[in-house]
Short mmCIF file of C-alpha atoms in Angstrom, two decimals:
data_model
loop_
_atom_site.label_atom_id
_atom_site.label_comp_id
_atom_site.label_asym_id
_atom_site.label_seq_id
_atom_site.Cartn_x
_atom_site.Cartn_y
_atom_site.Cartn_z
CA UNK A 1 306.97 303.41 20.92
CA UNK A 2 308.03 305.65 17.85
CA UNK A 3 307.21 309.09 19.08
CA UNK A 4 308.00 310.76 16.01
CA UNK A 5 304.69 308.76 14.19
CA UNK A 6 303.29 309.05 17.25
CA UNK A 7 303.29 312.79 16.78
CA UNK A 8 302.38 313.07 13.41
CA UNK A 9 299.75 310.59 13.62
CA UNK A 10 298.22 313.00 16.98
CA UNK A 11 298.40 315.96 14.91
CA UNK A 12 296.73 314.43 11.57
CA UNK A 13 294.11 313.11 14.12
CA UNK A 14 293.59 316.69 15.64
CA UNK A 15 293.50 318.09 12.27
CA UNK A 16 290.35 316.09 10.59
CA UNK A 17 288.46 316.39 14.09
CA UNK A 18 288.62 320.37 13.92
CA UNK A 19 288.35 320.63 10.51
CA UNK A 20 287.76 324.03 9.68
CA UNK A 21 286.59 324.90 12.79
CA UNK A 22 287.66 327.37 15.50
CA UNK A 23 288.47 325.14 19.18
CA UNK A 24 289.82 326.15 22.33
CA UNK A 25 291.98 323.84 24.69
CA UNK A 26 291.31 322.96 28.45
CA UNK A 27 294.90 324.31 29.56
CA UNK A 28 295.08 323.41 33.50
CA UNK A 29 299.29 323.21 33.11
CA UNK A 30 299.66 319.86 33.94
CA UNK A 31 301.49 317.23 31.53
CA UNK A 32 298.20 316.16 29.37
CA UNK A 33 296.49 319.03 28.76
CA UNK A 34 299.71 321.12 27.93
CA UNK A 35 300.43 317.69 25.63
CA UNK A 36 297.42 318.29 24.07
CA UNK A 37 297.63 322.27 23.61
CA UNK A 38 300.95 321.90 21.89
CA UNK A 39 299.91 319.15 19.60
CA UNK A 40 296.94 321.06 18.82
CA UNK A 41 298.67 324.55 18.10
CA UNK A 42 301.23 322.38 16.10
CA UNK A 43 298.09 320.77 13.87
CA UNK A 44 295.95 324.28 14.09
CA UNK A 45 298.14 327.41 14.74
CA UNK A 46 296.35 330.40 16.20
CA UNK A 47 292.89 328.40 15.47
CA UNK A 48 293.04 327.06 18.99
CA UNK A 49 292.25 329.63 22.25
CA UNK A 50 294.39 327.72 25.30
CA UNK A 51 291.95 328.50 28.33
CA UNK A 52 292.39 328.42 31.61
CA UNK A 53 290.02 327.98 34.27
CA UNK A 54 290.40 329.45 37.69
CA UNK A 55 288.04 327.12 39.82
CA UNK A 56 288.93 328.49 43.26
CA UNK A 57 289.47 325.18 44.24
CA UNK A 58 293.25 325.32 42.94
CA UNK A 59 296.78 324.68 45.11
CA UNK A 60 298.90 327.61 45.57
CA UNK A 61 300.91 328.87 42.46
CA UNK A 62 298.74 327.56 39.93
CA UNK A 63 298.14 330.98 38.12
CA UNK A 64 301.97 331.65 38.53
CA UNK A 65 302.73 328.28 36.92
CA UNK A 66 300.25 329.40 34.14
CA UNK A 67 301.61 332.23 33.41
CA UNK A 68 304.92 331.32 33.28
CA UNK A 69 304.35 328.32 31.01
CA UNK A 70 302.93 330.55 28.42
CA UNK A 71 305.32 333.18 28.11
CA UNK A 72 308.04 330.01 27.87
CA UNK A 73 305.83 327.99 25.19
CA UNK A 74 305.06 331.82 23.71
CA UNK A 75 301.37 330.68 23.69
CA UNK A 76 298.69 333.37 24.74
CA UNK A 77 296.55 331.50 27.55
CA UNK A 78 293.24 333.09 28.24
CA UNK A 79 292.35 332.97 32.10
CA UNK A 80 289.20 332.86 33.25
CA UNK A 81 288.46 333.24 37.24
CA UNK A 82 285.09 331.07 37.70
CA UNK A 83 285.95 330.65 41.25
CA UNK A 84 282.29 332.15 42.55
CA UNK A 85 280.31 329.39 39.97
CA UNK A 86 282.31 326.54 41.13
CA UNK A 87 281.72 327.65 44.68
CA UNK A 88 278.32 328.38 43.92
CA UNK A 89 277.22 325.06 42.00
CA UNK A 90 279.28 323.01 45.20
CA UNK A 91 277.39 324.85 47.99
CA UNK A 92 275.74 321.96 50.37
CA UNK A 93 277.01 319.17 47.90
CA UNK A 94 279.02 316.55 49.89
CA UNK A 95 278.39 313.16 47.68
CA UNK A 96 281.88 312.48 45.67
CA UNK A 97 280.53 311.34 42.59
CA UNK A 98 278.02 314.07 42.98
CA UNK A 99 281.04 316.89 43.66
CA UNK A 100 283.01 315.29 39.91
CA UNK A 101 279.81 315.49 38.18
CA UNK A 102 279.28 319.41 39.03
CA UNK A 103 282.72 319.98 38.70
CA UNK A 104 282.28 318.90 35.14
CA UNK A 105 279.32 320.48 33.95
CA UNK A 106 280.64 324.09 35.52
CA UNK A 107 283.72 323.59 33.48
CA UNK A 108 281.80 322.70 30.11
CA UNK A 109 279.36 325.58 30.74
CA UNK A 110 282.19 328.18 31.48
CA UNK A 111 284.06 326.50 27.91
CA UNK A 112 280.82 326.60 26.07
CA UNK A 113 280.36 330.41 26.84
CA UNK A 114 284.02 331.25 25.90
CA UNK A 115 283.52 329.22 22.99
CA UNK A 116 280.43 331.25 21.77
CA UNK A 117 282.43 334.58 22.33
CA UNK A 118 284.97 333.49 19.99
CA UNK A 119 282.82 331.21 17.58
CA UNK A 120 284.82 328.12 18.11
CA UNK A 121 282.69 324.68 17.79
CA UNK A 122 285.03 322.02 19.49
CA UNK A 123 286.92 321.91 22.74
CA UNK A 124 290.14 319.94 23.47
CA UNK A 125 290.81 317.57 26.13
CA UNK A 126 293.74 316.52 27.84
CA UNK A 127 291.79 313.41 28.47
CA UNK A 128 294.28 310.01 29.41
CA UNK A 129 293.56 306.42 29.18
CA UNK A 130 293.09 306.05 32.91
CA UNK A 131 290.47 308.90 33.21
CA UNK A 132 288.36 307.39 31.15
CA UNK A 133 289.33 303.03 32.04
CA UNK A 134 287.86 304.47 35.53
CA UNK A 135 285.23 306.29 34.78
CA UNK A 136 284.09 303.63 32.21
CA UNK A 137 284.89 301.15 35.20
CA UNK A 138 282.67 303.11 37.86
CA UNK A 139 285.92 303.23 39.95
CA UNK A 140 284.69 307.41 39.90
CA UNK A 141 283.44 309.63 36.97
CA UNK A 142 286.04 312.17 36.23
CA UNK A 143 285.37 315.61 35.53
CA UNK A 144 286.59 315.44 31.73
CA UNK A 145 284.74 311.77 31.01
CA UNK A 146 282.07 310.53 33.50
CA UNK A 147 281.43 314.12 35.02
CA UNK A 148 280.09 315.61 31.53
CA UNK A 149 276.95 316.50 30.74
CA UNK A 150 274.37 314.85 28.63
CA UNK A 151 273.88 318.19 26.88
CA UNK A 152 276.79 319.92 25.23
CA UNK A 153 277.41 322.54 22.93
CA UNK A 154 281.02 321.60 21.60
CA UNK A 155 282.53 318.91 20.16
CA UNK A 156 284.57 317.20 21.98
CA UNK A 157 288.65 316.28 20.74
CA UNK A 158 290.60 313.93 23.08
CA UNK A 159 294.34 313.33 21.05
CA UNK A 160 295.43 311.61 24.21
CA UNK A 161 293.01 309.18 25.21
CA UNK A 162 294.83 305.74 24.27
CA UNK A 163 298.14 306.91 26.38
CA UNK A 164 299.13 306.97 29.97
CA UNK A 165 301.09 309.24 31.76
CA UNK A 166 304.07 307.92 31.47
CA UNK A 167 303.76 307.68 27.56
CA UNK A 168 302.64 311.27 27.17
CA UNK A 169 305.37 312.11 29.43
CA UNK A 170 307.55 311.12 25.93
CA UNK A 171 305.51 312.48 23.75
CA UNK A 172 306.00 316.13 25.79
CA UNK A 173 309.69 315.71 25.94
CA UNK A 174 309.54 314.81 22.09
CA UNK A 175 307.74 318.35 21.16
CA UNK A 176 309.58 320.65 23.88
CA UNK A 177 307.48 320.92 26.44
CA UNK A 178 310.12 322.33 29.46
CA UNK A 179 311.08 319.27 32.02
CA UNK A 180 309.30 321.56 34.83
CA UNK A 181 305.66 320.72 32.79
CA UNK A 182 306.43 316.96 32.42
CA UNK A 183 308.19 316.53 35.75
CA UNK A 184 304.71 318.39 37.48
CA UNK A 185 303.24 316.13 39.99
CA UNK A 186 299.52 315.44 38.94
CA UNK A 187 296.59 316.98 40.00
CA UNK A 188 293.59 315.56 39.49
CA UNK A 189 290.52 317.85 37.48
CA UNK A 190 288.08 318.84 40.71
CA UNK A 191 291.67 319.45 42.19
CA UNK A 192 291.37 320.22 46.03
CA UNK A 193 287.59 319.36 45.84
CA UNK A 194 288.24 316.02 46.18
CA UNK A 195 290.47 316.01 48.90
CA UNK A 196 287.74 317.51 51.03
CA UNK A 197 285.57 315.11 52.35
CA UNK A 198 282.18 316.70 52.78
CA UNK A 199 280.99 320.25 51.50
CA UNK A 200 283.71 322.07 50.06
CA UNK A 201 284.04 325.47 51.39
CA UNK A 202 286.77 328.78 50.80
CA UNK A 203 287.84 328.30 53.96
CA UNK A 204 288.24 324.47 54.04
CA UNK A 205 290.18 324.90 50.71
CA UNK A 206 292.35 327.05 52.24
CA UNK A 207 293.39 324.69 55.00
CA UNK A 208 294.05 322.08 52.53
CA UNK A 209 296.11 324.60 50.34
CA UNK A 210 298.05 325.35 53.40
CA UNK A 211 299.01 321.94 54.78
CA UNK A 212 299.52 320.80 50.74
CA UNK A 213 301.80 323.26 50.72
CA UNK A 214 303.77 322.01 53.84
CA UNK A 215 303.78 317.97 52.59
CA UNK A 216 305.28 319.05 49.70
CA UNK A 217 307.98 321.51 50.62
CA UNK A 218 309.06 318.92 53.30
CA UNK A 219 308.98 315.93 50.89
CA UNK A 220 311.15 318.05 48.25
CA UNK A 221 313.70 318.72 50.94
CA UNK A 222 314.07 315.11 51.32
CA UNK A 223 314.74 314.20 47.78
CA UNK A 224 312.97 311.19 47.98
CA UNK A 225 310.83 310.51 44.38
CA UNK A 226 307.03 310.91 44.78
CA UNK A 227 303.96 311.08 42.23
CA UNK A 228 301.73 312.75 44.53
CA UNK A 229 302.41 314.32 48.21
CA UNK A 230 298.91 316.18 49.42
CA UNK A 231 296.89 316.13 52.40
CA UNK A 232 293.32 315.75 52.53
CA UNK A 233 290.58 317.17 55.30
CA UNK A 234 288.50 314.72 56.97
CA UNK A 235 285.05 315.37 58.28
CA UNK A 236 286.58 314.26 61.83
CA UNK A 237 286.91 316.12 65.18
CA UNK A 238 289.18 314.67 67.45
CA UNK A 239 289.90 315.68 71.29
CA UNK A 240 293.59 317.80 71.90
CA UNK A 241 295.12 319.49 73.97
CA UNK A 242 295.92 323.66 73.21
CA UNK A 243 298.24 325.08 76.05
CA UNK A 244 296.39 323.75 78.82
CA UNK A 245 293.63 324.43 77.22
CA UNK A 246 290.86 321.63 76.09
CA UNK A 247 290.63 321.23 71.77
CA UNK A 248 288.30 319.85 69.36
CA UNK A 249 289.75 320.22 65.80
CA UNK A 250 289.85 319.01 62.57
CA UNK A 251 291.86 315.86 60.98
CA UNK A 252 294.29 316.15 58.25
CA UNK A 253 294.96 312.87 56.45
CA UNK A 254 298.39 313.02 54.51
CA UNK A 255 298.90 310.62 51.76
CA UNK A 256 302.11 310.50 49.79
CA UNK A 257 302.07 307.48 46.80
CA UNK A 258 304.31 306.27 44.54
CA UNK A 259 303.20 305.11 40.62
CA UNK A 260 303.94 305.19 37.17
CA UNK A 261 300.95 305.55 35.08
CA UNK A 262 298.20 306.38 37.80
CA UNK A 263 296.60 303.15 37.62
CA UNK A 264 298.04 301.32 40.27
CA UNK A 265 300.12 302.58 43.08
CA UNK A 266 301.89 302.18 46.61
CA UNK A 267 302.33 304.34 49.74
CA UNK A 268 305.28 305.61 49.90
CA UNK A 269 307.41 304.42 53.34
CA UNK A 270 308.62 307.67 54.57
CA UNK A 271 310.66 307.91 56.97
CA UNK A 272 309.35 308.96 60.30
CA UNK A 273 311.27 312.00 60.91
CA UNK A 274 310.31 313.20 57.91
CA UNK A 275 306.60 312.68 58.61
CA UNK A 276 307.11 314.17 61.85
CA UNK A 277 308.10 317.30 60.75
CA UNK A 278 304.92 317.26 58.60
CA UNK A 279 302.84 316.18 61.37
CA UNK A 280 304.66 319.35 63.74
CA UNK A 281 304.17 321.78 60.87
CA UNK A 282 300.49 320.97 59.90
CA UNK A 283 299.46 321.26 63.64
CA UNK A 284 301.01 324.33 64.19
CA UNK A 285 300.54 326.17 61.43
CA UNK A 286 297.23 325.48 59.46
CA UNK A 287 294.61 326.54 62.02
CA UNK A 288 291.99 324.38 63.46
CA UNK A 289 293.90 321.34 63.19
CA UNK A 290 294.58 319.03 65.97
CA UNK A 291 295.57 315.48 64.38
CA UNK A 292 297.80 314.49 61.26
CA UNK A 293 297.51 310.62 60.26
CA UNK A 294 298.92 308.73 57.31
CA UNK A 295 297.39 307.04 54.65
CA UNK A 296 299.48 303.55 54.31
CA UNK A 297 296.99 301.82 51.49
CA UNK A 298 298.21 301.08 48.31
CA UNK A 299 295.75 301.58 44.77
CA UNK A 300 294.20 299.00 44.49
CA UNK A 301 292.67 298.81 47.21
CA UNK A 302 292.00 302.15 47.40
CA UNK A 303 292.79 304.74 44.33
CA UNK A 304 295.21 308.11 45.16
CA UNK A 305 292.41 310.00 45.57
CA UNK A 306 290.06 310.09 48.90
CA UNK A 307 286.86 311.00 46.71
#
């Protein structure tokens, strides 16, 4: 692949979409949509308004990571804290496709109204080839392709949507993104929504944030490579044992893969002293949990994600 066309042909691309138009960007941090911010300040200058969304439904550090990556890219990022619509529009909702699809439209409506503040007419996308191969597939509609609206305000600009990951992953290195961006392990749009299986909650985010938060720190002692470490909450009580005291708690499924452009992936064999810890950690310090299990499928059958 020659980048350096690549590049230029991205940014010409960008260019005749906007036009003479005001747009803002979808900044979330990760690889893509940073991709797609820098190629579009490159092609635009200050005509593009990075935004980014607090959902509520983030993993910890997310604002800090944010915050940092714009004072290193020295790009003002506007953030918005939405986390009482998201909550709002998810209250009682527990089918997945049904969870992406709100998840969408509460991001477009909170873009369309920052839009109209500023004037801007389109909105940019960090949008991938595999977000919209499986939403087109009906594998699951995500937020930025299948999980839009019929009705909506902006047009929308997708410079990235005929690469993978691993291909933007050179196309960031090319422009300058920092290694800490392109090295980021991938979160997916609806972010800890989806690895909540039922109604998503504050306080069931939490204990996914919090036992996240221990997979991770345990696989980065281990040095093993990884594209995604997370746990996910299961709608399951199971029977334990508290002191001598009788439990009934929740279930934390921990799923750990290895890939290299999202589309197809394996389980990472950990080894069990290692998932031990994780299992010891999660049980005693995320509350109301009783039972850790691994996931040990491989996408396909199953994709990364639960929902």
């Amino acid at each position: 692949m020659n980048v350096r066309v690549i590049v230029d042909e991205i940014i010409k691309f960008i260019k005749e979409e906007v036009g003479s138009n005001l747009a803002i960007s979808a900044l979330s941090g990760g690889v893509d949509s940073t991709t797609a911010t820098v190629l579009a300040r490159k092609a635009l200058g200050e005509k593009v308004i990075p935004v980014f969304v607090d959902t509520g439904l983030l993993p910890y550090g997310e604002i800090g990571h944010i915050k940092k990556l714009s004072r290193d890219l020295n790009i003002p990022v506007k953030i918005i804290n939405a986390s009482n619509e998201f909550f709002r529009a998810l209250k009682g909702v527990t089918d997945p496709e049904l969870k992406r699809k709100i998840i969408g439209e509460t991001f477009i409506r909170v873009f369309e109204r920052i839009a109209e503040d500023h004037g801007a007419k389109c909105l940019i996308q960090g949008t991938i080839a595999p977000d919209w191969i499986e939403s087109k597939g009906g594998i699951k509609s995500h937020h930025n392709v299948g999980g839009l609206p019929k009705e909506i305000k902006l047009k929308i600009v997708e410079p990235l949507k005929n690469f993978y990951k691993d291909e933007v992953r050179e196309i960031a290195r090319y422009i300058g993104i920092p290694e800490y961006v392109i090295n980021k392990k991938p979160i997916p749009g609806p972010a800890l929504a989806v690895r909540i299986l039922g109604e998503v909650t504050p306080e069931k985010i939490e204990i996914v944030r919090k036992a996240t938060k221990i997979v991770e720190e345990e696989m980065m002692k281990t040095g093993l490579d990884f594209w995604q470490a997370f746990a996910v909450l299961l709608p399951i009580r199971t029977v334990g044992v508290r002191g001598d005291i009788r439990a009934y708690e929740w279930t934390i499924a921990v799923r750990i893969v290895n890939s290299t452009d999202g589309m197809t992936a394996n389980f990472s064999k950990v080894p069990w002293e290692v998932l031990e810890r994780i299992s010891s950690r999660i049980t005693s310090e995320v509350p109301h949990i009783g039972r850790v299990l691994y996931d040990i499928t491989n996408k396909p059958p199953a994709t990364i994600e639960f929902e």
